[in-house]
Structure formats: structure tokens, C-alpha cells
PDB file of C-alpha atoms in Angstrom:
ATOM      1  CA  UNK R  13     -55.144  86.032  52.706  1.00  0.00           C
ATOM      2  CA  UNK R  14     -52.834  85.012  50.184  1.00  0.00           C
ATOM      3  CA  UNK R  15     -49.717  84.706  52.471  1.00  0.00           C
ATOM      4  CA  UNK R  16     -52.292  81.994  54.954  1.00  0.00           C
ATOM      5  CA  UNK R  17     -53.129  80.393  51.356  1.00  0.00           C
ATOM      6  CA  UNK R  18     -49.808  79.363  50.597  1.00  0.00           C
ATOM      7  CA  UNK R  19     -48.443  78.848  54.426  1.00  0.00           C
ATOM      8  CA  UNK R  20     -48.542  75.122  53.658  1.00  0.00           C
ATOM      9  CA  UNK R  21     -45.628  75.431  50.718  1.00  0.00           C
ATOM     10  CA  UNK R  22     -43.820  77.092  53.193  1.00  0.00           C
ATOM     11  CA  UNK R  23     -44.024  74.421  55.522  1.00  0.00           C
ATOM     12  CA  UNK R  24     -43.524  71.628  52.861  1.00  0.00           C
ATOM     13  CA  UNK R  25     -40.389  73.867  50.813  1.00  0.00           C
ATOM     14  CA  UNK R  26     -38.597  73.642  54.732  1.00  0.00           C
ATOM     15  CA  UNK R  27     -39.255  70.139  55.170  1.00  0.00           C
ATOM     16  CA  UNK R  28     -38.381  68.826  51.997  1.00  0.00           C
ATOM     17  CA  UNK R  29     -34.995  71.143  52.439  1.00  0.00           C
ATOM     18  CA  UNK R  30     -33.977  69.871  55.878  1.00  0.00           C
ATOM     19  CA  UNK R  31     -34.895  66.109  54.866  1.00  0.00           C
ATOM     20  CA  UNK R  32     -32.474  66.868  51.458  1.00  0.00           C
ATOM     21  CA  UNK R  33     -29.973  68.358  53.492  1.00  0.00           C
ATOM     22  CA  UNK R  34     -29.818  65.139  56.226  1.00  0.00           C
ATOM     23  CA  UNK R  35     -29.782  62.711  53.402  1.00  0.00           C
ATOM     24  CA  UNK R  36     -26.638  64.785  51.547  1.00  0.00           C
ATOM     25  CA  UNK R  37     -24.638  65.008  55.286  1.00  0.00           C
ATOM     26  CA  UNK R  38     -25.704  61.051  55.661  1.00  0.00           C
ATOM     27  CA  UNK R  39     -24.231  60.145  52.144  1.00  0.00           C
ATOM     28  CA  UNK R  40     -21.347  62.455  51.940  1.00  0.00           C
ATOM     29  CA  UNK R  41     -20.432  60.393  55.825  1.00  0.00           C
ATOM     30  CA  UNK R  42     -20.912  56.942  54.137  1.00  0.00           C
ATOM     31  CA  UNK R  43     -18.811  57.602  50.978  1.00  0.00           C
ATOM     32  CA  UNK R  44     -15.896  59.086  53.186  1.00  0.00           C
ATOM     33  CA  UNK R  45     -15.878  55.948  56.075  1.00  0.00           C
ATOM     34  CA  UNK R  46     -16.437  53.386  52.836  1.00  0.00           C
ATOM     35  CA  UNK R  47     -13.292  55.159  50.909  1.00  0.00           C
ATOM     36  CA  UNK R  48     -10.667  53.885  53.870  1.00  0.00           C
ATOM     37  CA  UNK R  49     -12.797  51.129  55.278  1.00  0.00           C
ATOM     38  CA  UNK R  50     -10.975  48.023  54.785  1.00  0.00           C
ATOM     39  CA  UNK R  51     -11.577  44.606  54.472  1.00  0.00           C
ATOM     40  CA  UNK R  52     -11.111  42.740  57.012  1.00  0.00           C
ATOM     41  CA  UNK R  53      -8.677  39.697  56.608  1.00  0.00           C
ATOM     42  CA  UNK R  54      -7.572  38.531  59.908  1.00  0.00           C
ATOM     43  CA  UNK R  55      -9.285  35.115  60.273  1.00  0.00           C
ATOM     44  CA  UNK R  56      -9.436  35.354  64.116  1.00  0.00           C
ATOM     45  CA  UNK R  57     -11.933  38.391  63.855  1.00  0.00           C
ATOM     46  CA  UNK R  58     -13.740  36.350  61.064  1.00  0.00           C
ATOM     47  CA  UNK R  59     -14.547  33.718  62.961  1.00  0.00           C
ATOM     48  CA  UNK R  60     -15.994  35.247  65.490  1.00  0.00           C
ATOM     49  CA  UNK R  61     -18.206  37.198  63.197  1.00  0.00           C
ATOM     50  CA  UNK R  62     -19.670  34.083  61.334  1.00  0.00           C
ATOM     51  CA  UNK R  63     -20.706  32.595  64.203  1.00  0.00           C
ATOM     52  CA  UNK R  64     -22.132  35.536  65.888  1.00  0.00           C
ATOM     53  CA  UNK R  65     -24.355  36.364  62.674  1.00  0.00           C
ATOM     54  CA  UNK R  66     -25.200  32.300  62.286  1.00  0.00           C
ATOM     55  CA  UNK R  67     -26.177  32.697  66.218  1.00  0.00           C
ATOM     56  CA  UNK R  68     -28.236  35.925  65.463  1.00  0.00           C
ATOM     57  CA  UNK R  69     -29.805  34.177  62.106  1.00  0.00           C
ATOM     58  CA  UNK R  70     -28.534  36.747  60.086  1.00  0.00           C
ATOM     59  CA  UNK R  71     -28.588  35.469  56.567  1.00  0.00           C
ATOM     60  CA  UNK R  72     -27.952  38.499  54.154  1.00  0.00           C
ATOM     61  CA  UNK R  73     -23.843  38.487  54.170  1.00  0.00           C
ATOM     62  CA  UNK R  74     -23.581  41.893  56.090  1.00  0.00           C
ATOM     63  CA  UNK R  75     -20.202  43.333  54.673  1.00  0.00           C
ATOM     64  CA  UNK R  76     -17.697  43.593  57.938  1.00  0.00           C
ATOM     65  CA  UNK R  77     -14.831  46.521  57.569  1.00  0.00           C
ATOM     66  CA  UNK R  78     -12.498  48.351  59.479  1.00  0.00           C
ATOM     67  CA  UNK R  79     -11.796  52.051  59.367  1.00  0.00           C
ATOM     68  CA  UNK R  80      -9.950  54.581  61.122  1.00  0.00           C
ATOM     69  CA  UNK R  81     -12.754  56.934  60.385  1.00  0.00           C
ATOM     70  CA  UNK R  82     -15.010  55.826  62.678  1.00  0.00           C
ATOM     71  CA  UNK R  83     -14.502  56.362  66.931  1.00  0.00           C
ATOM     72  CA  UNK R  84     -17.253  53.506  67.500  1.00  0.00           C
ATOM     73  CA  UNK R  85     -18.816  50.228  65.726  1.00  0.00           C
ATOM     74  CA  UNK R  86     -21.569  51.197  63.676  1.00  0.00           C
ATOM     75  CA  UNK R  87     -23.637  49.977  60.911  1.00  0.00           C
ATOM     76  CA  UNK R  88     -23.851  52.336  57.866  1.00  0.00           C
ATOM     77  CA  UNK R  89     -25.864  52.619  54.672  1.00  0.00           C
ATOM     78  CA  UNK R  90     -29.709  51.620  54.213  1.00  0.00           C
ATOM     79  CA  UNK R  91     -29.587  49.785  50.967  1.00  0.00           C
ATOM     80  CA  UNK R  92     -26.599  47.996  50.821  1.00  0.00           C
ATOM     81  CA  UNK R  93     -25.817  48.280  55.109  1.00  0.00           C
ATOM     82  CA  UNK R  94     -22.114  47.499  56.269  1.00  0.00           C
ATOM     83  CA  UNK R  95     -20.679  46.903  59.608  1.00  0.00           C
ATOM     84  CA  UNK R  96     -17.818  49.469  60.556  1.00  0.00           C
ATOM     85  CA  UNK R  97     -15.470  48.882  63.047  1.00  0.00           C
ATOM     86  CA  UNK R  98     -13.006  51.299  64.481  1.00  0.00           C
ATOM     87  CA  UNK R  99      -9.542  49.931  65.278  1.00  0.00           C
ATOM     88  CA  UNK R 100     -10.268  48.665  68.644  1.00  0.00           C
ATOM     89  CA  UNK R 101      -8.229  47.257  71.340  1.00  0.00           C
ATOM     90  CA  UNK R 102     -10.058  44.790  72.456  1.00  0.00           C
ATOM     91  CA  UNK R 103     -10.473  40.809  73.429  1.00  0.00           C
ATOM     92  CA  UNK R 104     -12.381  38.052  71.390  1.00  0.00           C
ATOM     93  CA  UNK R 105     -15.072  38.296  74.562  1.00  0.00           C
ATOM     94  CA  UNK R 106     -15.718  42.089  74.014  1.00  0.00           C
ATOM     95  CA  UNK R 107     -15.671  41.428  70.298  1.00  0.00           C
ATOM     96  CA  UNK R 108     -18.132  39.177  70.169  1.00  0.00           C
ATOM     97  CA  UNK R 109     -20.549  41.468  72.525  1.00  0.00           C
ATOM     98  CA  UNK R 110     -19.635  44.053  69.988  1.00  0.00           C
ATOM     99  CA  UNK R 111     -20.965  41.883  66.796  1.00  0.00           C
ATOM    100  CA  UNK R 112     -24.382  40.916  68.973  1.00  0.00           C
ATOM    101  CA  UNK R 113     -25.216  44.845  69.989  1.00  0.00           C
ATOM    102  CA  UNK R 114     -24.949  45.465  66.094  1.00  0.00           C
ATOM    103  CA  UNK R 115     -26.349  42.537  64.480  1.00  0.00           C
ATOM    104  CA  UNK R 116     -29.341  43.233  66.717  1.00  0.00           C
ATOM    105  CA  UNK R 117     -29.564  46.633  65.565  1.00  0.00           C
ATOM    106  CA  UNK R 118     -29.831  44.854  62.238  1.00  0.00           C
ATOM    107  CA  UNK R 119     -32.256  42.318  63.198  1.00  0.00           C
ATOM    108  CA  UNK R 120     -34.479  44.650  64.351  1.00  0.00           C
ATOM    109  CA  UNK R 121     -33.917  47.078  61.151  1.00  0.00           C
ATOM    110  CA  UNK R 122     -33.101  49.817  64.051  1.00  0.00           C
ATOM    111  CA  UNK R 123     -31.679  51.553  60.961  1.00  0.00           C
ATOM    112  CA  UNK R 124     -34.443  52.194  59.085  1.00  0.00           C
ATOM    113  CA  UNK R 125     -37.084  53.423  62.349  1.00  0.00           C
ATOM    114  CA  UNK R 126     -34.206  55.821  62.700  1.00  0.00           C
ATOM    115  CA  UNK R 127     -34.890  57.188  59.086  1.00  0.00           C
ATOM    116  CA  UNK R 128     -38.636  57.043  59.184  1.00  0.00           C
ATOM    117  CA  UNK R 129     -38.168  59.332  62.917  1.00  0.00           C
ATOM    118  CA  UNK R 130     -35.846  61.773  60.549  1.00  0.00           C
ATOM    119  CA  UNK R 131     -38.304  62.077  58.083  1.00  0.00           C
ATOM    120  CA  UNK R 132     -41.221  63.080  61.042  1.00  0.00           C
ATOM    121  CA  UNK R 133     -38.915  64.984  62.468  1.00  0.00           C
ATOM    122  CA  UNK R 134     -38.282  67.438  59.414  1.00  0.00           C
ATOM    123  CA  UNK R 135     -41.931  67.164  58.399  1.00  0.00           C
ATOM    124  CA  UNK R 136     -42.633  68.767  62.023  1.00  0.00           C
ATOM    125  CA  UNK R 137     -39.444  71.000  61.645  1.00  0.00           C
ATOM    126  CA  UNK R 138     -41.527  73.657  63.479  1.00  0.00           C
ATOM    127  CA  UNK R 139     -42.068  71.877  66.715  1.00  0.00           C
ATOM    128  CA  UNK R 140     -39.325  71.498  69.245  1.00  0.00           C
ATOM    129  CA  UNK R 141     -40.558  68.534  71.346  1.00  0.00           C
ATOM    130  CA  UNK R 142     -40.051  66.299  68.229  1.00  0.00           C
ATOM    131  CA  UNK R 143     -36.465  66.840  68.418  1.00  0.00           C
ATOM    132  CA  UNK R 144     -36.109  66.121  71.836  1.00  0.00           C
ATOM    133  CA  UNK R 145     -38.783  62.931  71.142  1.00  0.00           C
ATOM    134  CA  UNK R 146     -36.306  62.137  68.357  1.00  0.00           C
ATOM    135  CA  UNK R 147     -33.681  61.835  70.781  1.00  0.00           C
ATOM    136  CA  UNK R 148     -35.113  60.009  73.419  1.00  0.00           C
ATOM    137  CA  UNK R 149     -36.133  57.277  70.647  1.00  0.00           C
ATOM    138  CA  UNK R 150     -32.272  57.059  69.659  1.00  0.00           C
ATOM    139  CA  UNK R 151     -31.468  56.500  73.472  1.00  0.00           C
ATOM    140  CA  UNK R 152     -34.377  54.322  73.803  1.00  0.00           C
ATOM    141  CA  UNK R 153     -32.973  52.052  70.675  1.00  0.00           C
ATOM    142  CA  UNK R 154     -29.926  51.846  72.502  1.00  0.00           C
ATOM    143  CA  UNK R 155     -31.167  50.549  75.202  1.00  0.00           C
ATOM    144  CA  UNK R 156     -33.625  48.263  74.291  1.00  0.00           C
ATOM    145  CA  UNK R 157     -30.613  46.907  72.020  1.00  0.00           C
ATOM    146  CA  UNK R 158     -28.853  46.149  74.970  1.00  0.00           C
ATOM    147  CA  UNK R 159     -31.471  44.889  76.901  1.00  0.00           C
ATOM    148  CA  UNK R 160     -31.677  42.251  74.058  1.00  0.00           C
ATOM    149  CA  UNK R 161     -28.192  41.594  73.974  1.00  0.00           C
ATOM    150  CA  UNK R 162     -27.866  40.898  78.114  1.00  0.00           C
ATOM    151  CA  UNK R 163     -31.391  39.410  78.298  1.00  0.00           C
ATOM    152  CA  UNK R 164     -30.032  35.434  78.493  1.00  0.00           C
ATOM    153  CA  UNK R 165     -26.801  36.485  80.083  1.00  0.00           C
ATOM    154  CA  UNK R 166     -25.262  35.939  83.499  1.00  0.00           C
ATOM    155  CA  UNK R 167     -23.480  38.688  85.414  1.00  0.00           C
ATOM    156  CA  UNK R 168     -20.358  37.306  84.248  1.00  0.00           C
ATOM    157  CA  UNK R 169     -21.085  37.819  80.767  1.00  0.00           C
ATOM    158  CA  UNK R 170     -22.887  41.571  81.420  1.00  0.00           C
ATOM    159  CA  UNK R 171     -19.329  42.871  83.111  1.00  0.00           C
ATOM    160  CA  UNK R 172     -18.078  41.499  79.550  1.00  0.00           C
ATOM    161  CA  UNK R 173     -20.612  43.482  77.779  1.00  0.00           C
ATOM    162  CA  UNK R 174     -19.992  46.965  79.923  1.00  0.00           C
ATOM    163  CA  UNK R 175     -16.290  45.906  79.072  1.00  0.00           C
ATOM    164  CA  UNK R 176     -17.335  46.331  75.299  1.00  0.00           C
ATOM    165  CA  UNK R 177     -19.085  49.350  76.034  1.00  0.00           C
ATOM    166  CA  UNK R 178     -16.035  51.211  77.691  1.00  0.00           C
ATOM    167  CA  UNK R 179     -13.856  49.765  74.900  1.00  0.00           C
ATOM    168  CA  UNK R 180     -16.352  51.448  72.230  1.00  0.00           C
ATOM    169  CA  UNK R 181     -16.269  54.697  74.311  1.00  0.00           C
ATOM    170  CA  UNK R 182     -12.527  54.760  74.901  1.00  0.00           C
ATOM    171  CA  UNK R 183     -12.484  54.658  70.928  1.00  0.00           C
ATOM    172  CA  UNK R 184     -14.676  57.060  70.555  1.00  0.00           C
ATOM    173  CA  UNK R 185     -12.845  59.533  72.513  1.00  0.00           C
ATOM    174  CA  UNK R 186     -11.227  61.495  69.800  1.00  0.00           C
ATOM    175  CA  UNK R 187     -14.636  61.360  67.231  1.00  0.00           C
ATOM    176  CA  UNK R 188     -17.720  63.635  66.935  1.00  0.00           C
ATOM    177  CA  UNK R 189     -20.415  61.831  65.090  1.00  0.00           C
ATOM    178  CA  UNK R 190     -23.183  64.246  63.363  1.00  0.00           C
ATOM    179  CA  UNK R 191     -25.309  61.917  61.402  1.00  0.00           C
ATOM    180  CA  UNK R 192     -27.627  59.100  61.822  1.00  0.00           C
ATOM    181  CA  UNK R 193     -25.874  56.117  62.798  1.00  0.00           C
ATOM    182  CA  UNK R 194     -26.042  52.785  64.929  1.00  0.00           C
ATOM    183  CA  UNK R 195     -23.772  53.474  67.459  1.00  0.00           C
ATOM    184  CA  UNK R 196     -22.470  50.965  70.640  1.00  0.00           C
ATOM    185  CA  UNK R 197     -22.169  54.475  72.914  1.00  0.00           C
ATOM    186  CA  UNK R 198     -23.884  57.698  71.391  1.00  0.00           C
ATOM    187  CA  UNK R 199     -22.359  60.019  73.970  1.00  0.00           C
ATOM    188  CA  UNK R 200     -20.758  59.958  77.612  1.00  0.00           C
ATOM    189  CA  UNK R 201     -24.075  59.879  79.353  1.00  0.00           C
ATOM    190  CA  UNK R 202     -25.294  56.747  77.968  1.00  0.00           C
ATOM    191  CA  UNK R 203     -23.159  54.356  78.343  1.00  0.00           C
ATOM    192  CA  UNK R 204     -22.988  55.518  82.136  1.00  0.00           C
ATOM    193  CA  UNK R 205     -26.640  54.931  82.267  1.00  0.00           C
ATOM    194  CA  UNK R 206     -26.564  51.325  80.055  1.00  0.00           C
TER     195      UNK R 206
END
């Protein structure tokens, strides 16, 4: 009687340890791509970036850095959010494709829903289908992202986009992300399937 008593701070002791123990991974990732992201100074890729946020209406100054950390453009951090960009081979066309997947993700505070599915996810650490739910929301995001992104585009412009896409994958070739991130390719299925 006393073990079904207390079942519930078992429950609540694992949840609170799995939620403490994705936050520590997520920060420890952050610090290490912010300690060798750089700024980036080359006016060329500035450009493009200003108007790409002015054309999303993206008013907060969203910090844009480089690192060779990172296999694929992502926006880190929940407070104080930065976009990351790996060094990419790519053309002002792709770039700017690039800039619109993530400043959507912004927009749309993608960031964040991923966080609050985390935190369901280790209160209902217990139930497999939430993990696989969890998943399907990430892909979802993803998609949905680039639905956004194509939406007012001609075909022209979507061969650009699956350009950006590749590029973002061909980057990501050597990397193996494990935490929470906005990502332009997750894994090799995806962008196959975007």
C-alpha cells in the first residue's frame, strides 16, 4: 500500500530527472557552438540577411554566426536565440532560401513548441508512443516550415530551395546532432521526402 502511495514521486523524481538531464545536454551544446561561432563580417552575406529578416518582419536583431561546429543552419538558444550557420558552399540564391526556412522557424517560435513537446514528453517518460509522437511533430515542423517557405514560389525558385536543402545535407554529412535544434535537414530521410 505504501509503495502504490508514493508511485506518483516515482513518476515525478524520473520526469523531473530526464527534463534536467535534456536541459544540461541542450546548454552544454549551446555554450560549445557559441565558444567558436563567429561573427559574421562579410558584407555580401549581410546583406542578404537584412533583407530576408526585413522581408520576414523580423524585428528583434537575431544574432547571425558562423561555426564549424555545426553540420547544418540552425537556430540555438531560447532566451537570447542565434542563427548558426555551418561553413557552407553555397550561392546567394540558396542562401537566401536558407535565411527564410530559419527565420520562419523563428516567426513561428518553432523553438519553443519544440520545448513545451520535451517537457510532455519526459512528463509521460513511461509511454513509448509519445516519443515516436514527439518525432513525428519535429518532422511535421519541418515540413510545414517548408511548406511556408515554397508557398508563393514558382518551380524555379522550389529547385532553388531543394538546392539549399542538399547544400544543408551535404554539410551535414560529417555531424550527428543529439539535442533539440531547428534544423534545415534533420536526417537523410527527410529531406528526400521535403
Amino acid at each position: 500500500m505504501n509503495i502504490v502511495d508514493n508511485i506518483w514521486m516515482l513518476w515525478f523524481i524520473v520526469a523531473l530527472a530526464i527534463f534536467t538531464y535534456r536541459i544540461i545536454v541542450y546548454n552544454n551544446f549551446t555554450r560549445y557552438v557559441r565558444g567558436r561561432a563567429q561573427v559574421i563580417t562579410e558584407a555580401r552575406l549581410l546583406d542578404i540577411y537584412q533583407v530576408e529578416r526585413t522581408a520576414a518582419t523580423v524585428r528583434r536583431k537575431l544574432p547571425l554566426r558562423v561555426s564549424d561546429r555545426v553540420g547544418t543552419p540552425m537556430l540555438i538558444g531560447i532566451v537570447r536565440p542565434m542563427l548558426i550557420l555551418p561553413i557552407l558552399e553555397t550561392g546567394d540564391e540558396e542562401l537566401r532560401q536558407i535565411f527564410r526556412h530559419e527565420l520562419t522557424h523563428y516567426k513561428r517560435l518553432d523553438y519553443l513548441y519544440k520545448w513545451i513537446v520535451q517537457f510532455t514528453i519526459c512528463l509521460h517518460w513511461f509511454n513509448p508512443l509519445l516519443y515516436r509522437i514527439g518525432r513525428q511533430i519535429d518532422k511535421n515542423c519541418e515540413l510545414s516550415c517548408d511548406e511556408a517557405v515554397i508557398r508563393d514560389m514558382d518551380s524555379e525558385g522550389r529547385v532553388t530551395y531543394g538546392r539549399a536543402l542538399m547544400a544543408s545535407l551535404k554539410s551535414q554529412e560529417n555531424y550527428r546532432s543529439f539535442v533539440i535544434s531547428m534544423t534545415m535537414s534533420d536526417n537523410a530521410k527527410s529531406p528526400k521526402e521535403r
